Amino acid sequence: MRHFVAYHNAEKMGYEYEPIGKYAFFSRKTLTFLERTVGSMVWVINGFRSKARNTIYTLCAVYMPDEVFDANEAAFDYIIAGTVGHDFDPPIELNHLPWFAGFLKPQSNFSLGISEIKDSTAIDYLNSLAKSPDLEHLTSTDEINFPLDLDILDVEALEGMTTYVSHLRRERNRAVTDAKKEQTIALHGQLVCEACGFGFSVFYGKLGEGYCEVHHKIPLAIA
């Protein structure tokens, strides 16, 4: 899995990064580059000037983008958005960590806005900061064992090779999804599956927040 760092410059943006339950990052990078973040991990770091004029860096969030779309703003070209992620509340200050100074230079002191993290050691350190149970399955690189449900013990097979997959994806207008969520809350008091009332946030915790799409077309009772 690829990892990227997205830097929020509070001085230039005019405000510090704040967790709002949604994950989005504005960028002027090329669309080709930004599309590489889809399905990857994006670590959001906020930087602000202290009274001593030194920059304080904090780890604010990590999320997995699922789309890149036009920003429709003069200052930025695109938005990298996702619904699966985790906010560090309170944010984790990074300046005092022994490995962080060595992380800054390869990332050009975050002057690139968003850039890929090539250092596997730095990725390990970032993963170690993400100790939330809601995030473990996103950051874990441990071997996954699947139950054996087929009698194929006499078959040797090699899996795990990287395969490039291309597929058509329809753009969704965020205004439509936001309006749908408001309608669902008005009808049900919370975001739930319209067919069965399944509460995604109740079952999945933070990772399920923000979902109201049906996960089947008719109620299971009459399926």
C-alpha atoms as an extended CHARMM CRD file, in Angstrom:
* protein
*
       223  EXT
         1         1  MET       CA              0.0000000000        0.0000000000        0.0000000000  PROA      1               0.0000000000
         2         2  ARG       CA              1.2330000000        3.4940000000       -0.8380000000  PROA      2               0.0000000000
         3         3  HSD       CA              1.4750000000        6.2130000000        1.7980000000  PROA      3               0.0000000000
         4         4  PHE       CA              1.3220000000        9.9790000000        1.2840000000  PROA      4               0.0000000000
         5         5  VAL       CA              1.7160000000       12.9930000000        3.5320000000  PROA      5               0.0000000000
         6         6  ALA       CA             -0.6360000000       15.9420000000        3.0320000000  PROA      6               0.0000000000
         7         7  TYR       CA              0.5430000000       19.1620000000        4.6380000000  PROA      7               0.0000000000
         8         8  HSD       CA             -1.8890000000       21.7920000000        5.9120000000  PROA      8               0.0000000000
         9         9  ASN       CA             -0.0710000000       25.1270000000        6.2290000000  PROA      9               0.0000000000
        10        10  ALA       CA             -2.1960000000       26.9810000000        8.7770000000  PROA      10              0.0000000000
        11        11  GLU       CA             -0.4870000000       30.3000000000        8.0670000000  PROA      11              0.0000000000
        12        12  LYS       CA             -1.1940000000       30.1900000000        4.3250000000  PROA      12              0.0000000000
        13        13  MET       CA             -4.6610000000       28.6850000000        4.6470000000  PROA      13              0.0000000000
        14        14  GLY       CA             -5.6640000000       31.1430000000        7.3680000000  PROA      14              0.0000000000
        15        15  TYR       CA             -6.8630000000       28.4540000000        9.7790000000  PROA      15              0.0000000000
        16        16  GLU       CA             -5.6080000000       25.3160000000       11.4670000000  PROA      16              0.0000000000
        17        17  TYR       CA             -6.8010000000       21.8670000000       10.4870000000  PROA      17              0.0000000000
        18        18  GLU       CA             -9.8090000000       20.8030000000       12.5270000000  PROA      18              0.0000000000
        19        19  PRO       CA            -11.5080000000       17.3820000000       12.5570000000  PROA      19              0.0000000000
        20        20  ILE       CA            -15.0190000000       17.6430000000       11.1240000000  PROA      20              0.0000000000
        21        21  GLY       CA            -15.7360000000       13.9990000000       10.3630000000  PROA      21              0.0000000000
        22        22  LYS       CA            -15.0300000000       14.4710000000        6.6570000000  PROA      22              0.0000000000
        23        23  TYR       CA            -11.7330000000       13.9340000000        4.8920000000  PROA      23              0.0000000000
        24        24  ALA       CA            -10.6570000000       16.1890000000        2.0340000000  PROA      24              0.0000000000
        25        25  PHE       CA             -7.4460000000       17.8470000000        0.9050000000  PROA      25              0.0000000000
        26        26  PHE       CA             -7.0920000000       20.6380000000       -1.6490000000  PROA      26              0.0000000000
        27        27  SER       CA             -4.2230000000       20.4730000000       -4.1260000000  PROA      27              0.0000000000
        28        28  ARG       CA             -2.7790000000       21.9830000000       -7.2850000000  PROA      28              0.0000000000
        29        29  LYS       CA             -0.8780000000       18.8140000000       -8.2140000000  PROA      29              0.0000000000
        30        30  THR       CA             -1.6340000000       17.0670000000      -11.5010000000  PROA      30              0.0000000000
        31        31  LEU       CA             -4.6370000000       14.7790000000      -11.6810000000  PROA      31              0.0000000000
        32        32  THR       CA             -2.3960000000       11.8770000000      -12.7110000000  PROA      32              0.0000000000
        33        33  PHE       CA             -0.3940000000       12.2130000000       -9.5020000000  PROA      33              0.0000000000
        34        34  LEU       CA             -3.3870000000       12.7350000000       -7.2370000000  PROA      34              0.0000000000
        35        35  GLU       CA             -5.1890000000        9.6660000000       -8.5870000000  PROA      35              0.0000000000
        36        36  ARG       CA             -2.3740000000        7.5810000000       -7.0940000000  PROA      36              0.0000000000
        37        37  THR       CA             -3.6680000000        8.4950000000       -3.6420000000  PROA      37              0.0000000000
        38        38  VAL       CA             -6.9800000000        6.6950000000       -4.2150000000  PROA      38              0.0000000000
        39        39  GLY       CA             -6.9400000000        3.5370000000       -2.1050000000  PROA      39              0.0000000000
        40        40  SER       CA             -3.7240000000        4.6520000000       -0.3950000000  PROA      40              0.0000000000
        41        41  MET       CA             -3.1160000000        6.0820000000        3.0790000000  PROA      41              0.0000000000
        42        42  VAL       CA             -2.8980000000        9.8710000000        3.3910000000  PROA      42              0.0000000000
        43        43  TRP       CA             -1.4210000000       11.2390000000        6.6180000000  PROA      43              0.0000000000
        44        44  VAL       CA             -2.5400000000       14.8240000000        7.3050000000  PROA      44              0.0000000000
        45        45  ILE       CA             -0.0100000000       17.0080000000        9.1220000000  PROA      45              0.0000000000
        46        46  ASN       CA             -0.7770000000       20.5390000000       10.2920000000  PROA      46              0.0000000000
        47        47  GLY       CA              1.9450000000       23.1600000000       10.6480000000  PROA      47              0.0000000000
        48        48  PHE       CA              1.6420000000       26.4890000000       12.4410000000  PROA      48              0.0000000000
        49        49  ARG       CA              4.0500000000       29.1470000000       13.6530000000  PROA      49              0.0000000000
        50        50  SER       CA              4.5040000000       29.4610000000       17.4040000000  PROA      50              0.0000000000
        51        51  LYS       CA              5.2810000000       32.7100000000       19.2240000000  PROA      51              0.0000000000
        52        52  ALA       CA              8.9420000000       31.7310000000       19.0200000000  PROA      52              0.0000000000
        53        53  ARG       CA              8.4950000000       31.6690000000       15.2150000000  PROA      53              0.0000000000
        54        54  ASN       CA              9.3310000000       27.9940000000       14.9350000000  PROA      54              0.0000000000
        55        55  THR       CA              6.8800000000       25.6850000000       13.1800000000  PROA      55              0.0000000000
        56        56  ILE       CA              4.9270000000       23.2210000000       15.3060000000  PROA      56              0.0000000000
        57        57  TYR       CA              3.9300000000       20.0770000000       13.4180000000  PROA      57              0.0000000000
        58        58  THR       CA              1.0050000000       17.9090000000       14.4980000000  PROA      58              0.0000000000
        59        59  LEU       CA             -0.4460000000       14.7090000000       13.0700000000  PROA      59              0.0000000000
        60        60  CYS       CA             -4.1590000000       15.4250000000       12.6760000000  PROA      60              0.0000000000
        61        61  ALA       CA             -5.6820000000       12.6250000000       10.6300000000  PROA      61              0.0000000000
        62        62  VAL       CA             -5.1300000000        9.6770000000        8.3490000000  PROA      62              0.0000000000
        63        63  TYR       CA             -7.6100000000        8.6170000000        5.6870000000  PROA      63              0.0000000000
        64        64  MET       CA             -8.0440000000        6.5610000000        2.5490000000  PROA      64              0.0000000000
        65        65  PRO       CA             -9.1440000000        8.6680000000       -0.4600000000  PROA      65              0.0000000000
        66        66  ASP       CA            -11.7890000000        7.1870000000       -2.7050000000  PROA      66              0.0000000000
        67        67  GLU       CA            -12.1530000000        9.9820000000       -5.2580000000  PROA      67              0.0000000000
        68        68  VAL       CA            -10.4460000000       13.0210000000       -6.7670000000  PROA      68              0.0000000000
        69        69  PHE       CA            -12.6560000000       15.7370000000       -8.2160000000  PROA      69              0.0000000000
        70        70  ASP       CA            -12.5220000000       19.3560000000       -9.3890000000  PROA      70              0.0000000000
        71        71  ALA       CA            -12.2520000000       21.8760000000       -6.5650000000  PROA      71              0.0000000000
        72        72  ASN       CA            -14.0170000000       24.6870000000       -8.4250000000  PROA      72              0.0000000000
        73        73  GLU       CA            -11.8280000000       27.1630000000       -6.5580000000  PROA      73              0.0000000000
        74        74  ALA       CA             -9.3180000000       29.6340000000       -7.9460000000  PROA      74              0.0000000000
        75        75  ALA       CA             -6.5720000000       28.6660000000       -5.4950000000  PROA      75              0.0000000000
        76        76  PHE       CA             -6.8040000000       24.8970000000       -6.0340000000  PROA      76              0.0000000000
        77        77  ASP       CA             -7.5150000000       22.5110000000       -8.8840000000  PROA      77              0.0000000000
        78        78  TYR       CA             -8.5990000000       19.3110000000       -7.1560000000  PROA      78              0.0000000000
        79        79  ILE       CA             -9.9320000000       17.8060000000       -3.9380000000  PROA      79              0.0000000000
        80        80  ILE       CA             -8.7650000000       14.4140000000       -2.6750000000  PROA      80              0.0000000000
        81        81  ALA       CA            -11.7180000000       13.1130000000       -0.6640000000  PROA      81              0.0000000000
        82        82  GLY       CA            -12.4640000000       10.0050000000        1.3520000000  PROA      82              0.0000000000
        83        83  THR       CA            -14.9580000000        8.6800000000        3.8740000000  PROA      83              0.0000000000
        84        84  VAL       CA            -12.7940000000        6.0930000000        5.6600000000  PROA      84              0.0000000000
        85        85  GLY       CA            -10.2910000000        7.5260000000        8.0980000000  PROA      85              0.0000000000
        86        86  HSD       CA             -9.4170000000        8.5340000000       11.6300000000  PROA      86              0.0000000000
        87        87  ASP       CA             -8.9580000000       11.9040000000       13.3510000000  PROA      87              0.0000000000
        88        88  PHE       CA             -6.2930000000       12.2270000000       16.0270000000  PROA      88              0.0000000000
        89        89  ASP       CA             -8.0940000000       14.2150000000       18.6940000000  PROA      89              0.0000000000
        90        90  PRO       CA             -6.1330000000       15.7980000000       20.2020000000  PROA      90              0.0000000000
        91        91  PRO       CA             -3.5590000000       15.9750000000       17.3890000000  PROA      91              0.0000000000
        92        92  ILE       CA             -0.1840000000       14.3430000000       18.0470000000  PROA      92              0.0000000000
        93        93  GLU       CA              2.7410000000       16.7750000000       18.2380000000  PROA      93              0.0000000000
        94        94  LEU       CA              5.6260000000       15.5000000000       16.1190000000  PROA      94              0.0000000000
        95        95  ASN       CA              8.5060000000       17.9130000000       16.7250000000  PROA      95              0.0000000000
        96        96  HSD       CA              9.8800000000       16.0880000000       19.7650000000  PROA      96              0.0000000000
        97        97  LEU       CA              9.8760000000       12.6300000000       18.1890000000  PROA      97              0.0000000000
        98        98  PRO       CA             13.4500000000       11.4250000000       17.4400000000  PROA      98              0.0000000000
        99        99  TRP       CA             12.6570000000       10.2510000000       13.9070000000  PROA      99              0.0000000000
       100       100  PHE       CA             10.7090000000       13.3000000000       12.7550000000  PROA      100             0.0000000000
       101       101  ALA       CA             13.6370000000       15.5980000000       11.8770000000  PROA      101             0.0000000000
       102       102  GLY       CA             14.9500000000       12.9480000000        9.4970000000  PROA      102             0.0000000000
       103       103  PHE       CA             11.4860000000       12.6530000000        7.9570000000  PROA      103             0.0000000000
       104       104  LEU       CA             11.2500000000       16.3550000000        7.0750000000  PROA      104             0.0000000000
       105       105  LYS       CA             14.1400000000       16.5100000000        4.5990000000  PROA      105             0.0000000000
       106       106  PRO       CA             13.0020000000       13.7310000000        2.1980000000  PROA      106             0.0000000000
       107       107  GLN       CA              9.5710000000       15.3910000000        2.1800000000  PROA      107             0.0000000000
       108       108  SER       CA             11.1460000000       18.7900000000        1.3120000000  PROA      108             0.0000000000
       109       109  ASN       CA              9.9100000000       20.1920000000        4.6440000000  PROA      109             0.0000000000
       110       110  PHE       CA              6.3700000000       19.6060000000        3.3440000000  PROA      110             0.0000000000
       111       111  SER       CA              6.8020000000       22.3890000000        0.7760000000  PROA      111             0.0000000000
       112       112  LEU       CA              5.2310000000       20.1570000000       -1.8940000000  PROA      112             0.0000000000
       113       113  GLY       CA              1.8280000000       20.1290000000       -0.2120000000  PROA      113             0.0000000000
       114       114  ILE       CA              1.1890000000       16.4470000000       -0.8030000000  PROA      114             0.0000000000
       115       115  SER       CA              3.9220000000       13.9430000000       -1.5530000000  PROA      115             0.0000000000
       116       116  GLU       CA              4.5090000000       10.2110000000       -1.4110000000  PROA      116             0.0000000000
       117       117  ILE       CA              6.3640000000        8.7390000000        1.5500000000  PROA      117             0.0000000000
       118       118  LYS       CA              9.1240000000        6.4790000000        0.2400000000  PROA      118             0.0000000000
       119       119  ASP       CA             10.8330000000        5.7570000000        3.5760000000  PROA      119             0.0000000000
       120       120  SER       CA              9.4370000000        2.5010000000        4.9760000000  PROA      120             0.0000000000
       121       121  THR       CA             10.8580000000        3.3220000000        8.4090000000  PROA      121             0.0000000000
       122       122  ALA       CA              8.9010000000        6.5870000000        8.5330000000  PROA      122             0.0000000000
       123       123  ILE       CA              5.7590000000        4.6890000000        7.5330000000  PROA      123             0.0000000000
       124       124  ASP       CA              6.3530000000        2.2600000000       10.3990000000  PROA      124             0.0000000000
       125       125  TYR       CA              6.6820000000        5.1690000000       12.8330000000  PROA      125             0.0000000000
       126       126  LEU       CA              3.4570000000        6.7380000000       11.5720000000  PROA      126             0.0000000000
       127       127  ASN       CA              1.6690000000        3.4140000000       11.8380000000  PROA      127             0.0000000000
       128       128  SER       CA              2.8780000000        3.0840000000       15.4180000000  PROA      128             0.0000000000
       129       129  LEU       CA              1.1110000000        6.3600000000       16.2400000000  PROA      129             0.0000000000
       130       130  ALA       CA             -2.1610000000        5.0040000000       14.8760000000  PROA      130             0.0000000000
       131       131  LYS       CA             -3.1020000000        2.7480000000       17.7610000000  PROA      131             0.0000000000
       132       132  SER       CA             -6.8490000000        3.2290000000       17.5000000000  PROA      132             0.0000000000
       133       133  PRO       CA             -8.7560000000       -0.0650000000       17.1220000000  PROA      133             0.0000000000
       134       134  ASP       CA            -10.7700000000        1.6340000000       14.3720000000  PROA      134             0.0000000000
       135       135  LEU       CA             -7.5990000000        2.0470000000       12.3210000000  PROA      135             0.0000000000
       136       136  GLU       CA             -5.6780000000       -1.1680000000       12.9210000000  PROA      136             0.0000000000
       137       137  HSD       CA             -7.0580000000       -2.9700000000        9.8770000000  PROA      137             0.0000000000
       138       138  LEU       CA             -6.0860000000       -0.0370000000        7.6410000000  PROA      138             0.0000000000
       139       139  THR       CA             -2.4510000000        0.2070000000        8.7420000000  PROA      139             0.0000000000
       140       140  SER       CA             -1.5620000000       -3.3700000000        9.6070000000  PROA      140             0.0000000000
       141       141  THR       CA              0.9620000000       -5.1590000000        7.4050000000  PROA      141             0.0000000000
       142       142  ASP       CA              0.6910000000       -8.4560000000        9.2820000000  PROA      142             0.0000000000
       143       143  GLU       CA              0.0200000000      -11.6440000000        7.3620000000  PROA      143             0.0000000000
       144       144  ILE       CA             -3.6800000000      -12.3570000000        6.9670000000  PROA      144             0.0000000000
       145       145  ASN       CA             -4.8300000000      -15.9510000000        7.4770000000  PROA      145             0.0000000000
       146       146  PHE       CA             -8.0380000000      -16.9990000000        5.7370000000  PROA      146             0.0000000000
       147       147  PRO       CA            -10.1070000000      -20.0180000000        6.8200000000  PROA      147             0.0000000000
       148       148  LEU       CA             -9.6940000000      -23.0370000000        4.5880000000  PROA      148             0.0000000000
       149       149  ASP       CA            -13.1340000000      -23.8220000000        3.1900000000  PROA      149             0.0000000000
       150       150  LEU       CA            -12.0570000000      -25.9280000000        0.2090000000  PROA      150             0.0000000000
       151       151  ASP       CA            -10.3670000000      -29.3100000000        0.1030000000  PROA      151             0.0000000000
       152       152  ILE       CA             -7.3350000000      -28.1720000000       -1.9090000000  PROA      152             0.0000000000
       153       153  LEU       CA             -4.4790000000      -29.1350000000        0.3940000000  PROA      153             0.0000000000
       154       154  ASP       CA             -2.7410000000      -30.9520000000       -2.4640000000  PROA      154             0.0000000000
       155       155  VAL       CA             -2.6350000000      -27.8380000000       -4.6520000000  PROA      155             0.0000000000
       156       156  GLU       CA              0.2900000000      -25.3960000000       -4.6780000000  PROA      156             0.0000000000
       157       157  ALA       CA             -0.5730000000      -21.8210000000       -5.6000000000  PROA      157             0.0000000000
       158       158  LEU       CA              1.2880000000      -18.5170000000       -5.5130000000  PROA      158             0.0000000000
       159       159  GLU       CA             -0.7750000000      -15.3980000000       -4.8730000000  PROA      159             0.0000000000
       160       160  GLY       CA             -0.1000000000      -11.7550000000       -4.0950000000  PROA      160             0.0000000000
       161       161  MET       CA              1.4280000000      -10.5140000000       -7.3540000000  PROA      161             0.0000000000
       162       162  THR       CA              0.6720000000       -6.8800000000       -8.1970000000  PROA      162             0.0000000000
       163       163  THR       CA             -1.9210000000       -6.5210000000      -10.9630000000  PROA      163             0.0000000000
       164       164  TYR       CA             -2.9470000000       -3.2700000000      -12.6330000000  PROA      164             0.0000000000
       165       165  VAL       CA             -6.7380000000       -2.9970000000      -12.8130000000  PROA      165             0.0000000000
       166       166  SER       CA             -8.5400000000       -0.2840000000      -14.7780000000  PROA      166             0.0000000000
       167       167  HSD       CA            -12.2560000000        0.3450000000      -14.4020000000  PROA      167             0.0000000000
       168       168  LEU       CA            -14.8590000000        2.9460000000      -15.2930000000  PROA      168             0.0000000000
       169       169  ARG       CA            -15.9610000000        5.1310000000      -12.4160000000  PROA      169             0.0000000000
       170       170  ARG       CA            -18.8970000000        7.5500000000      -12.4840000000  PROA      170             0.0000000000
       171       171  GLU       CA            -18.3590000000       10.9040000000      -10.8270000000  PROA      171             0.0000000000
       172       172  ARG       CA            -20.6910000000       11.6630000000       -7.9090000000  PROA      172             0.0000000000
       173       173  ASN       CA            -21.7430000000       15.2040000000       -7.1030000000  PROA      173             0.0000000000
       174       174  ARG       CA            -20.9950000000       15.8070000000       -3.4130000000  PROA      174             0.0000000000
       175       175  ALA       CA            -23.9330000000       18.2220000000       -3.1410000000  PROA      175             0.0000000000
       176       176  VAL       CA            -26.2760000000       15.3390000000       -4.0090000000  PROA      176             0.0000000000
       177       177  THR       CA            -24.8170000000       13.0040000000       -1.3710000000  PROA      177             0.0000000000
       178       178  ASP       CA            -24.9050000000       15.7570000000        1.2630000000  PROA      178             0.0000000000
       179       179  ALA       CA            -28.5590000000       16.4550000000        0.4610000000  PROA      179             0.0000000000
       180       180  LYS       CA            -29.3380000000       12.7290000000        0.6850000000  PROA      180             0.0000000000
       181       181  LYS       CA            -27.7250000000       12.5200000000        4.1110000000  PROA      181             0.0000000000
       182       182  GLU       CA            -29.7730000000       15.4810000000        5.3440000000  PROA      182             0.0000000000
       183       183  GLN       CA            -32.9340000000       13.7990000000        4.0480000000  PROA      183             0.0000000000
       184       184  THR       CA            -32.0590000000       10.5120000000        5.7760000000  PROA      184             0.0000000000
       185       185  ILE       CA            -31.4010000000       12.2540000000        9.1010000000  PROA      185             0.0000000000
       186       186  ALA       CA            -34.7110000000       14.1170000000        8.7970000000  PROA      186             0.0000000000
       187       187  LEU       CA            -36.5870000000       10.8450000000        8.2000000000  PROA      187             0.0000000000
       188       188  HSD       CA            -34.7800000000        8.5110000000       10.5950000000  PROA      188             0.0000000000
       189       189  GLY       CA            -32.9450000000       10.7890000000       13.0320000000  PROA      189             0.0000000000
       190       190  GLN       CA            -29.5950000000        9.3090000000       12.0190000000  PROA      190             0.0000000000
       191       191  LEU       CA            -27.6980000000        7.9070000000        9.0420000000  PROA      191             0.0000000000
       192       192  VAL       CA            -28.9130000000        4.3460000000        8.5090000000  PROA      192             0.0000000000
       193       193  CYS       CA            -29.5830000000        1.9070000000        5.6830000000  PROA      193             0.0000000000
       194       194  GLU       CA            -32.9570000000        2.7900000000        4.1880000000  PROA      194             0.0000000000
       195       195  ALA       CA            -33.8690000000       -0.8410000000        3.5260000000  PROA      195             0.0000000000
       196       196  CYS       CA            -33.2410000000       -2.3630000000        6.9630000000  PROA      196             0.0000000000
       197       197  GLY       CA            -32.2890000000        0.4440000000        9.3520000000  PROA      197             0.0000000000
       198       198  PHE       CA            -28.7370000000       -0.8770000000        9.7730000000  PROA      198             0.0000000000
       199       199  GLY       CA            -26.5900000000        1.7170000000       11.5850000000  PROA      199             0.0000000000
       200       200  PHE       CA            -23.1260000000        1.7520000000       10.0600000000  PROA      200             0.0000000000
       201       201  SER       CA            -21.5550000000        3.8710000000       12.8220000000  PROA      201             0.0000000000
       202       202  VAL       CA            -23.1420000000        1.6790000000       15.5160000000  PROA      202             0.0000000000
       203       203  PHE       CA            -21.6070000000       -1.4650000000       14.0340000000  PROA      203             0.0000000000
       204       204  TYR       CA            -18.3120000000       -0.1460000000       12.6380000000  PROA      204             0.0000000000
       205       205  GLY       CA            -17.6010000000        2.7800000000       14.9860000000  PROA      205             0.0000000000
       206       206  LYS       CA            -15.7950000000        5.8040000000       13.5170000000  PROA      206             0.0000000000
       207       207  LEU       CA            -15.2120000000        4.0160000000       10.2150000000  PROA      207             0.0000000000
       208       208  GLY       CA            -18.9660000000        3.7620000000        9.6760000000  PROA      208             0.0000000000
       209       209  GLU       CA            -19.7450000000        7.4200000000       10.2710000000  PROA      209             0.0000000000
       210       210  GLY       CA            -21.1940000000        9.2930000000        7.3080000000  PROA      210             0.0000000000
       211       211  TYR       CA            -22.8550000000        6.3500000000        5.5220000000  PROA      211             0.0000000000
       212       212  CYS       CA            -26.5350000000        6.1030000000        4.6310000000  PROA      212             0.0000000000
       213       213  GLU       CA            -26.4330000000        4.1320000000        1.3590000000  PROA      213             0.0000000000
       214       214  VAL       CA            -28.5080000000        0.9580000000        1.2260000000  PROA      214             0.0000000000
       215       215  HSD       CA            -26.4250000000       -2.2130000000        1.2460000000  PROA      215             0.0000000000
       216       216  HSD       CA            -29.2770000000       -4.2420000000       -0.2430000000  PROA      216             0.0000000000
       217       217  LYS       CA            -32.3190000000       -3.2110000000       -2.2580000000  PROA      217             0.0000000000
       218       218  ILE       CA            -35.0850000000       -4.8010000000       -0.1840000000  PROA      218             0.0000000000
       219       219  PRO       CA            -35.4010000000       -5.6200000000        3.5420000000  PROA      219             0.0000000000
       220       220  LEU       CA            -33.7780000000       -8.9240000000        4.4720000000  PROA      220             0.0000000000
       221       221  ALA       CA            -37.0520000000      -10.0800000000        6.0410000000  PROA      221             0.0000000000
       222       222  ILE       CA            -38.6840000000      -10.3110000000        2.6120000000  PROA      222             0.0000000000
       223       223  ALA       CA            -35.6080000000      -11.1860000000        0.5630000000  PROA      223             0.0000000000
